[in-house]
């Protein structure tokens, strides 16, 4: 420590990997997220326990999948002449960048607290140009 400053140790290879733009920041880190490739598609699985399907919003824009979920719970108890309120709120936001996705065929299911998003990879079409011999 010099001049009241604490030096941060040199980042490890693992830190560099997870600081890549593929893993953009999230508001909540309580939910587990898996991303893997299976055949001609990417699969994203996110644990969202306690959320309802209606509380989850997703979009895919400019190669960026955005998953947002927000849950607000409010408990009320009447006691004498006042109302006691207790609120809890949880929020999850994650963005993941993908390339070459068929955005018209993206599918998502939410079952038993797990969101599963299927992102089909666009079929590569080989462009053949006929060359005229002169």
PDB file of C-alpha atoms in Angstrom:
ATOM      1  CA  UNK A   1       0.000   0.000   0.000  1.00  0.00           C
ATOM      2  CA  UNK A   2       1.498   3.309  -1.060  1.00  0.00           C
ATOM      3  CA  UNK A   3      -0.089   6.741  -0.554  1.00  0.00           C
ATOM      4  CA  UNK A   4      -3.266   5.108   0.756  1.00  0.00           C
ATOM      5  CA  UNK A   5      -3.819   3.151  -2.474  1.00  0.00           C
ATOM      6  CA  UNK A   6      -4.256  -0.592  -2.543  1.00  0.00           C
ATOM      7  CA  UNK A   7      -2.785  -2.310  -5.547  1.00  0.00           C
ATOM      8  CA  UNK A   8      -4.922  -4.905  -7.277  1.00  0.00           C
ATOM      9  CA  UNK A   9      -3.085  -8.103  -8.166  1.00  0.00           C
ATOM     10  CA  UNK A  10      -2.522  -8.792 -11.844  1.00  0.00           C
ATOM     11  CA  UNK A  11      -5.625 -10.276 -13.444  1.00  0.00           C
ATOM     12  CA  UNK A  12      -5.526 -13.994 -14.087  1.00  0.00           C
ATOM     13  CA  UNK A  13      -6.332 -15.709 -17.359  1.00  0.00           C
ATOM     14  CA  UNK A  14      -9.710 -16.672 -15.880  1.00  0.00           C
ATOM     15  CA  UNK A  15     -10.467 -12.989 -15.105  1.00  0.00           C
ATOM     16  CA  UNK A  16      -9.575 -12.066 -18.685  1.00  0.00           C
ATOM     17  CA  UNK A  17     -11.883 -14.783 -20.017  1.00  0.00           C
ATOM     18  CA  UNK A  18     -14.935 -13.657 -18.026  1.00  0.00           C
ATOM     19  CA  UNK A  19     -14.274  -9.975 -18.724  1.00  0.00           C
ATOM     20  CA  UNK A  20     -14.642 -10.681 -22.442  1.00  0.00           C
ATOM     21  CA  UNK A  21     -17.573  -8.870 -24.114  1.00  0.00           C
ATOM     22  CA  UNK A  22     -19.318 -12.252 -24.494  1.00  0.00           C
ATOM     23  CA  UNK A  23     -20.075 -12.062 -20.780  1.00  0.00           C
ATOM     24  CA  UNK A  24     -21.614  -8.610 -20.476  1.00  0.00           C
ATOM     25  CA  UNK A  25     -22.456  -7.490 -16.925  1.00  0.00           C
ATOM     26  CA  UNK A  26     -25.590  -8.529 -15.128  1.00  0.00           C
ATOM     27  CA  UNK A  27     -27.505  -6.811 -12.364  1.00  0.00           C
ATOM     28  CA  UNK A  28     -27.995 -10.004 -10.387  1.00  0.00           C
ATOM     29  CA  UNK A  29     -25.485 -12.798 -10.128  1.00  0.00           C
ATOM     30  CA  UNK A  30     -27.747 -15.093  -8.087  1.00  0.00           C
ATOM     31  CA  UNK A  31     -29.000 -16.973 -11.141  1.00  0.00           C
ATOM     32  CA  UNK A  32     -26.937 -19.651 -12.823  1.00  0.00           C
ATOM     33  CA  UNK A  33     -26.479 -19.368 -16.573  1.00  0.00           C
ATOM     34  CA  UNK A  34     -25.189 -21.969 -19.026  1.00  0.00           C
ATOM     35  CA  UNK A  35     -24.450 -21.371 -22.720  1.00  0.00           C
ATOM     36  CA  UNK A  36     -23.552 -24.273 -24.977  1.00  0.00           C
ATOM     37  CA  UNK A  37     -23.659 -25.307 -28.618  1.00  0.00           C
ATOM     38  CA  UNK A  38     -25.678 -28.332 -29.660  1.00  0.00           C
ATOM     39  CA  UNK A  39     -25.800 -29.389 -33.328  1.00  0.00           C
ATOM     40  CA  UNK A  40     -26.698 -26.236 -35.303  1.00  0.00           C
ATOM     41  CA  UNK A  41     -27.948 -24.151 -32.406  1.00  0.00           C
ATOM     42  CA  UNK A  42     -26.871 -22.387 -29.257  1.00  0.00           C
ATOM     43  CA  UNK A  43     -28.714 -23.136 -26.038  1.00  0.00           C
ATOM     44  CA  UNK A  44     -28.948 -20.729 -23.109  1.00  0.00           C
ATOM     45  CA  UNK A  45     -30.267 -22.040 -19.794  1.00  0.00           C
ATOM     46  CA  UNK A  46     -30.920 -19.647 -16.917  1.00  0.00           C
ATOM     47  CA  UNK A  47     -32.126 -20.604 -13.444  1.00  0.00           C
ATOM     48  CA  UNK A  48     -34.843 -18.123 -12.448  1.00  0.00           C
ATOM     49  CA  UNK A  49     -36.458 -19.611  -9.328  1.00  0.00           C
ATOM     50  CA  UNK A  50     -39.327 -17.581  -7.904  1.00  0.00           C
ATOM     51  CA  UNK A  51     -40.080 -15.808 -11.186  1.00  0.00           C
ATOM     52  CA  UNK A  52     -43.236 -16.235 -13.246  1.00  0.00           C
ATOM     53  CA  UNK A  53     -43.271 -16.529 -17.029  1.00  0.00           C
ATOM     54  CA  UNK A  54     -45.028 -13.139 -17.254  1.00  0.00           C
ATOM     55  CA  UNK A  55     -42.149 -11.467 -15.392  1.00  0.00           C
ATOM     56  CA  UNK A  56     -39.553 -12.452 -18.016  1.00  0.00           C
ATOM     57  CA  UNK A  57     -38.798 -10.252 -21.043  1.00  0.00           C
ATOM     58  CA  UNK A  58     -36.391 -11.139 -23.818  1.00  0.00           C
ATOM     59  CA  UNK A  59     -35.189  -9.453 -26.983  1.00  0.00           C
ATOM     60  CA  UNK A  60     -32.642 -10.132 -29.705  1.00  0.00           C
ATOM     61  CA  UNK A  61     -31.258  -7.038 -31.401  1.00  0.00           C
ATOM     62  CA  UNK A  62     -27.945  -6.438 -33.231  1.00  0.00           C
ATOM     63  CA  UNK A  63     -26.622  -9.909 -32.321  1.00  0.00           C
ATOM     64  CA  UNK A  64     -27.362  -9.277 -28.631  1.00  0.00           C
ATOM     65  CA  UNK A  65     -29.696 -11.507 -26.601  1.00  0.00           C
ATOM     66  CA  UNK A  66     -31.115  -9.602 -23.632  1.00  0.00           C
ATOM     67  CA  UNK A  67     -32.891 -11.445 -20.822  1.00  0.00           C
ATOM     68  CA  UNK A  68     -34.625  -9.428 -18.107  1.00  0.00           C
ATOM     69  CA  UNK A  69     -36.742 -10.644 -15.222  1.00  0.00           C
ATOM     70  CA  UNK A  70     -38.252  -8.615 -12.398  1.00  0.00           C
ATOM     71  CA  UNK A  71     -40.273  -9.874  -9.454  1.00  0.00           C
ATOM     72  CA  UNK A  72     -41.930  -7.650  -6.857  1.00  0.00           C
ATOM     73  CA  UNK A  73     -43.645  -9.173  -3.850  1.00  0.00           C
ATOM     74  CA  UNK A  74     -45.693  -7.160  -1.379  1.00  0.00           C
ATOM     75  CA  UNK A  75     -47.073  -8.463   1.913  1.00  0.00           C
ATOM     76  CA  UNK A  76     -49.682  -6.530   3.878  1.00  0.00           C
ATOM     77  CA  UNK A  77     -50.735  -7.127   7.445  1.00  0.00           C
ATOM     78  CA  UNK A  78     -53.464  -5.133   9.159  1.00  0.00           C
ATOM     79  CA  UNK A  79     -52.621  -4.483  12.790  1.00  0.00           C
ATOM     80  CA  UNK A  80     -54.627  -1.989  14.880  1.00  0.00           C
ATOM     81  CA  UNK A  81     -54.728   1.433  13.162  1.00  0.00           C
ATOM     82  CA  UNK A  82     -51.814   1.106  10.780  1.00  0.00           C
ATOM     83  CA  UNK A  83     -50.774  -1.044   7.860  1.00  0.00           C
ATOM     84  CA  UNK A  84     -47.493  -2.863   7.910  1.00  0.00           C
ATOM     85  CA  UNK A  85     -45.904  -3.434   4.513  1.00  0.00           C
ATOM     86  CA  UNK A  86     -43.016  -5.632   3.629  1.00  0.00           C
ATOM     87  CA  UNK A  87     -41.705  -5.689   0.061  1.00  0.00           C
ATOM     88  CA  UNK A  88     -39.131  -7.770  -1.685  1.00  0.00           C
ATOM     89  CA  UNK A  89     -37.839  -7.206  -5.178  1.00  0.00           C
ATOM     90  CA  UNK A  90     -35.524  -9.244  -7.305  1.00  0.00           C
ATOM     91  CA  UNK A  91     -34.184  -8.401 -10.728  1.00  0.00           C
ATOM     92  CA  UNK A  92     -32.093 -10.298 -13.247  1.00  0.00           C
ATOM     93  CA  UNK A  93     -30.566  -8.844 -16.411  1.00  0.00           C
ATOM     94  CA  UNK A  94     -28.081 -10.544 -18.681  1.00  0.00           C
ATOM     95  CA  UNK A  95     -26.896  -9.804 -22.206  1.00  0.00           C
ATOM     96  CA  UNK A  96     -25.035 -12.283 -24.397  1.00  0.00           C
ATOM     97  CA  UNK A  97     -23.622 -11.593 -27.852  1.00  0.00           C
ATOM     98  CA  UNK A  98     -24.111 -14.175 -30.613  1.00  0.00           C
ATOM     99  CA  UNK A  99     -23.119 -14.133 -34.280  1.00  0.00           C
ATOM    100  CA  UNK A 100     -24.874 -15.699 -37.262  1.00  0.00           C
ATOM    101  CA  UNK A 101     -28.236 -16.395 -35.552  1.00  0.00           C
ATOM    102  CA  UNK A 102     -31.492 -17.034 -37.422  1.00  0.00           C
ATOM    103  CA  UNK A 103     -33.419 -14.493 -35.347  1.00  0.00           C
ATOM    104  CA  UNK A 104     -36.794 -15.536 -36.848  1.00  0.00           C
ATOM    105  CA  UNK A 105     -36.457 -19.033 -35.366  1.00  0.00           C
ATOM    106  CA  UNK A 106     -35.450 -18.230 -31.767  1.00  0.00           C
ATOM    107  CA  UNK A 107     -37.521 -20.235 -29.285  1.00  0.00           C
ATOM    108  CA  UNK A 108     -37.823 -20.049 -25.499  1.00  0.00           C
ATOM    109  CA  UNK A 109     -39.507 -22.152 -22.811  1.00  0.00           C
ATOM    110  CA  UNK A 110     -39.853 -21.546 -19.085  1.00  0.00           C
ATOM    111  CA  UNK A 111     -40.471 -24.652 -16.978  1.00  0.00           C
ATOM    112  CA  UNK A 112     -39.851 -25.373 -13.291  1.00  0.00           C
ATOM    113  CA  UNK A 113     -37.909 -22.137 -12.770  1.00  0.00           C
ATOM    114  CA  UNK A 114     -35.530 -22.710 -15.698  1.00  0.00           C
ATOM    115  CA  UNK A 115     -35.569 -20.565 -18.844  1.00  0.00           C
ATOM    116  CA  UNK A 116     -34.271 -22.376 -21.923  1.00  0.00           C
ATOM    117  CA  UNK A 117     -33.576 -20.318 -25.054  1.00  0.00           C
ATOM    118  CA  UNK A 118     -32.789 -21.995 -28.382  1.00  0.00           C
ATOM    119  CA  UNK A 119     -30.900 -19.855 -30.927  1.00  0.00           C
ATOM    120  CA  UNK A 120     -30.580 -21.600 -34.314  1.00  0.00           C
ATOM    121  CA  UNK A 121     -27.407 -20.866 -36.244  1.00  0.00           C
ATOM    122  CA  UNK A 122     -27.985 -19.612 -39.786  1.00  0.00           C
ATOM    123  CA  UNK A 123     -27.192 -22.186 -42.425  1.00  0.00           C
ATOM    124  CA  UNK A 124     -24.145 -21.155 -44.352  1.00  0.00           C
ATOM    125  CA  UNK A 125     -25.002 -20.939 -47.999  1.00  0.00           C
ATOM    126  CA  UNK A 126     -22.149 -21.249 -50.397  1.00  0.00           C
ATOM    127  CA  UNK A 127     -22.384 -18.629 -53.080  1.00  0.00           C
ATOM    128  CA  UNK A 128     -21.291 -19.995 -56.408  1.00  0.00           C
ATOM    129  CA  UNK A 129     -20.575 -17.502 -59.111  1.00  0.00           C
ATOM    130  CA  UNK A 130     -20.376 -18.777 -62.626  1.00  0.00           C
ATOM    131  CA  UNK A 131     -17.439 -17.338 -64.473  1.00  0.00           C
ATOM    132  CA  UNK A 132     -17.752 -16.940 -68.192  1.00  0.00           C
ATOM    133  CA  UNK A 133     -14.741 -17.965 -70.197  1.00  0.00           C
ATOM    134  CA  UNK A 134     -13.971 -15.545 -73.032  1.00  0.00           C
TER     135      UNK A 134
END
